[in-house]
């Protein structure tokens, strides 16, 4: 045989081997009597992660719609790994709440590496087992109603500065209006740094501190990280050889420095004590003997989880109020004029409903991916039982459920009324297993109260002072950004703020 032919033959054999490796398990679900969604070699059932032509949530949505009427669960492939997608709300609710023990951890936890990623690896969202339990119990009291109340005056003064900032930005705005996400990120940066650390990021000035830029960079690596998780699925040993951090090194270092400074500042000025998160964390440090790295990474959880999600939700709430002026007016009627006390702020049912309706349409956690921690049986509509084993992953398509006309009439329309108490409230949808704005069960978002307070405080000030208008540059449907891992409107949210007299 000629050398070239031998080489070609070898190559062909190699390609065949790789192909077999990639598709070997594609019969996994069929063998167990469960249908499988279409899968391609290498990319599995979710090609959009690689093509980046549309948000991966739409891959999930296609599968959800295709099988939800005939099946309760359907097999999918994350690259070459078989995973189970849940199609019925009863099972979704069980996974989050009733059968929590069997679905205790997030898949994400498998990919975080404490050595390369101090910030992420200490976040309750990625922690597993006992470690999660301990950290969660430590952090939750720091976010209690009393502590949120203690920093409410801070939030209020930040909101006033935010309104002035919006006025100035609007005067300088081009025909495209204002980028709502950038505006909201300035707000949440300022609130979080002031409420958590007690320092101002000067976000509303022409000379913001580097904090603002750093915060913008916190999530910029997210795609590289998602790609890495894909690679780790293709070939798990890669996790031992090579690891990608979600946070860039210099960003991480910056946050460690700023945290250390704030801690020193607080310890040296006991007079400046207030019952905020840093104060709580410092007490915890004394009680548990945490070192600075531990203390810093715990407190970082507040920062990283706080600003991005809350900013996104605020921007989308403003967008939807801009699109639906009648609802905007209802919000205005509900809040009236002047400052609200913390108690008054807590009782604004219409604003609450608007926020939950926004969270339904643009839900930050597009899908939940839970790690099986105890074997569990699912029974499909045709009576076939399928058992998932520890280490398997189940996917709950939260975004698809939020947009399913079976559960939400006219799902693309903004209808806050559906979440009002007279119609059963948020609880009705949560108990039915079709609403996951803040998640549910023992892992439900511990920052919910803090986030809602920040959101409402800002909405009150903005709606009192401005008429929110959607700039024509903004698209009119709810199409998701192609690549971002949380829900955000494709093309950005562009708004105009007309000062009210
Ligand atoms: C509007 C803003 C926010 C939204 C929509 C949101 C939503 C969520 C969701 C959907 C989860 C997953 C829950 C589950 O798996 O059942 C979660 C987890 C979490 N959130 Fe939030 N969140 C927000 C703001 C915050 C804030 C401000 C903080 C901290 C101050 C925070 C801290 C956390 C933590 C630590 C977890 C992990 C909990 C665990 O696994 O035990 N979140 N959040
Ligand atoms: C197929 O998938 C199952 C379940 O994830 C796993 O245990 C098994 O090792 C896989 N088989 C191959 C050949 O990769």
mmCIF file of C-alpha atoms and ligand atoms in Angstrom, residues 96 104 106 123-127 132 136 139 143 192 196 277 301-311 313-314 355 359 363-365 368 370 436-448 450-452 454-455, ligand 1:
data_model
loop_
_atom_site.group_PDB
_atom_site.id
_atom_site.type_symbol
_atom_site.label_atom_id
_atom_site.label_comp_id
_atom_site.label_asym_id
_atom_site.label_seq_id
_atom_site.Cartn_x
_atom_site.Cartn_y
_atom_site.Cartn_z
ATOM 1 C CA UNK A 96 -37.309 21.805 43.122
ATOM 2 C CA UNK A 104 -29.995 18.524 45.703
ATOM 3 C CA UNK A 106 -26.833 22.274 40.476
ATOM 4 C CA UNK A 123 -21.170 30.729 45.860
ATOM 5 C CA UNK A 124 -24.049 28.664 47.275
ATOM 6 C CA UNK A 125 -25.355 28.176 43.751
ATOM 7 C CA UNK A 126 -22.396 25.954 42.862
ATOM 8 C CA UNK A 127 -21.767 24.366 46.252
ATOM 9 C CA UNK A 132 -23.956 23.987 50.413
ATOM 10 C CA UNK A 136 -26.490 28.705 52.717
ATOM 11 C CA UNK A 139 -25.585 33.630 54.244
ATOM 12 C CA UNK A 143 -30.348 38.911 53.841
ATOM 13 C CA UNK A 192 -24.879 47.041 46.065
ATOM 14 C CA UNK A 196 -22.908 45.769 51.024
ATOM 15 C CA UNK A 277 -24.312 42.781 55.181
ATOM 16 C CA UNK A 301 -21.519 36.366 46.633
ATOM 17 C CA UNK A 302 -23.638 39.368 47.505
ATOM 18 C CA UNK A 303 -21.876 41.494 44.954
ATOM 19 C CA UNK A 304 -21.759 39.170 41.980
ATOM 20 C CA UNK A 305 -25.277 37.824 42.397
ATOM 21 C CA UNK A 306 -26.693 41.225 43.159
ATOM 22 C CA UNK A 307 -25.881 43.618 40.375
ATOM 23 C CA UNK A 308 -26.209 41.804 37.080
ATOM 24 C CA UNK A 309 -29.512 39.969 37.613
ATOM 25 C CA UNK A 310 -31.191 42.865 39.365
ATOM 26 C CA UNK A 311 -30.065 45.320 36.658
ATOM 27 C CA UNK A 313 -34.752 42.642 35.647
ATOM 28 C CA UNK A 314 -35.060 46.396 36.262
ATOM 29 C CA UNK A 355 -42.002 42.512 38.442
ATOM 30 C CA UNK A 359 -39.584 37.714 35.423
ATOM 31 C CA UNK A 363 -36.632 34.885 33.202
ATOM 32 C CA UNK A 364 -32.956 35.154 34.188
ATOM 33 C CA UNK A 365 -32.602 31.419 34.817
ATOM 34 C CA UNK A 368 -32.464 24.821 35.563
ATOM 35 C CA UNK A 370 -30.093 19.805 38.521
ATOM 36 C CA UNK A 436 -39.531 29.899 38.498
ATOM 37 C CA UNK A 437 -38.648 33.622 38.549
ATOM 38 C CA UNK A 438 -36.621 33.159 41.749
ATOM 39 C CA UNK A 439 -36.487 29.357 41.617
ATOM 40 C CA UNK A 440 -38.248 27.351 44.324
ATOM 41 C CA UNK A 441 -37.747 25.003 47.274
ATOM 42 C CA UNK A 442 -34.741 24.893 49.642
ATOM 43 C CA UNK A 443 -32.495 26.531 47.016
ATOM 44 C CA UNK A 444 -34.869 29.371 46.194
ATOM 45 C CA UNK A 445 -33.034 32.660 45.663
ATOM 46 C CA UNK A 446 -31.983 33.904 49.116
ATOM 47 C CA UNK A 447 -31.552 37.434 47.709
ATOM 48 C CA UNK A 448 -35.188 37.705 46.669
ATOM 49 C CA UNK A 450 -33.177 42.356 48.799
ATOM 50 C CA UNK A 451 -33.669 42.278 45.025
ATOM 51 C CA UNK A 452 -37.387 43.120 45.222
ATOM 52 C CA UNK A 454 -34.009 47.450 45.201
ATOM 53 C CA UNK A 455 -36.263 46.996 42.195
HETATM 54 C C1 LIG B 1 -34.132 40.145 40.512
HETATM 55 C C2 LIG B 1 -32.998 39.623 40.878
HETATM 56 C C3 LIG B 1 -32.736 38.155 41.092
HETATM 57 C C4 LIG B 1 -33.303 37.065 40.469
HETATM 58 C C5 LIG B 1 -34.387 37.068 39.391
HETATM 59 C C6 LIG B 1 -32.683 35.889 41.031
HETATM 60 C C7 LIG B 1 -33.006 34.596 40.668
HETATM 61 C C8 LIG B 1 -32.411 33.467 41.176
HETATM 62 C C9 LIG B 1 -32.726 32.106 40.764
HETATM 63 C C10 LIG B 1 -33.751 31.732 39.703
HETATM 64 C C11 LIG B 1 -31.939 31.262 41.490
HETATM 65 C C12 LIG B 1 -31.922 29.727 41.400
HETATM 66 C C13 LIG B 1 -32.849 29.189 42.428
HETATM 67 C C14 LIG B 1 -33.045 27.690 42.387
HETATM 68 O O1 LIG B 1 -32.149 26.943 41.957
HETATM 69 O O2 LIG B 1 -34.128 27.234 42.819
HETATM 70 C C15 LIG B 1 -31.117 32.090 42.366
HETATM 71 C C16 LIG B 1 -30.189 31.602 43.250
HETATM 72 C C17 LIG B 1 -29.408 32.396 44.059
HETATM 73 N N1 LIG B 1 -29.460 33.785 44.197
HETATM 74 FE FE1 LIG B 1 -30.682 35.028 43.163
HETATM 75 N N2 LIG B 1 -31.758 36.274 41.972
HETATM 76 C C18 LIG B 1 -31.761 37.647 42.047
HETATM 77 C C19 LIG B 1 -31.003 38.441 42.890
HETATM 78 C C20 LIG B 1 -30.144 37.965 43.847
HETATM 79 C C21 LIG B 1 -29.446 38.791 44.814
HETATM 80 C C22 LIG B 1 -29.579 40.292 44.921
HETATM 81 C C23 LIG B 1 -28.680 37.934 45.566
HETATM 82 C C24 LIG B 1 -27.766 38.226 46.730
HETATM 83 C C25 LIG B 1 -27.777 39.291 47.443
HETATM 84 C C26 LIG B 1 -28.906 36.591 45.073
HETATM 85 C C27 LIG B 1 -28.293 35.454 45.574
HETATM 86 C C28 LIG B 1 -28.534 34.171 45.122
HETATM 87 C C29 LIG B 1 -27.824 33.003 45.634
HETATM 88 C C30 LIG B 1 -26.716 32.999 46.673
HETATM 89 C C31 LIG B 1 -28.372 31.877 44.953
HETATM 90 C C32 LIG B 1 -27.987 30.396 45.125
HETATM 91 C C33 LIG B 1 -28.900 29.779 46.143
HETATM 92 C C34 LIG B 1 -28.654 28.306 46.399
HETATM 93 O O3 LIG B 1 -28.302 27.560 45.487
HETATM 94 O O4 LIG B 1 -28.840 27.904 47.563
HETATM 95 N N3 LIG B 1 -29.803 36.642 44.035
HETATM 96 N N4 LIG B 1 -31.435 33.425 42.153
#
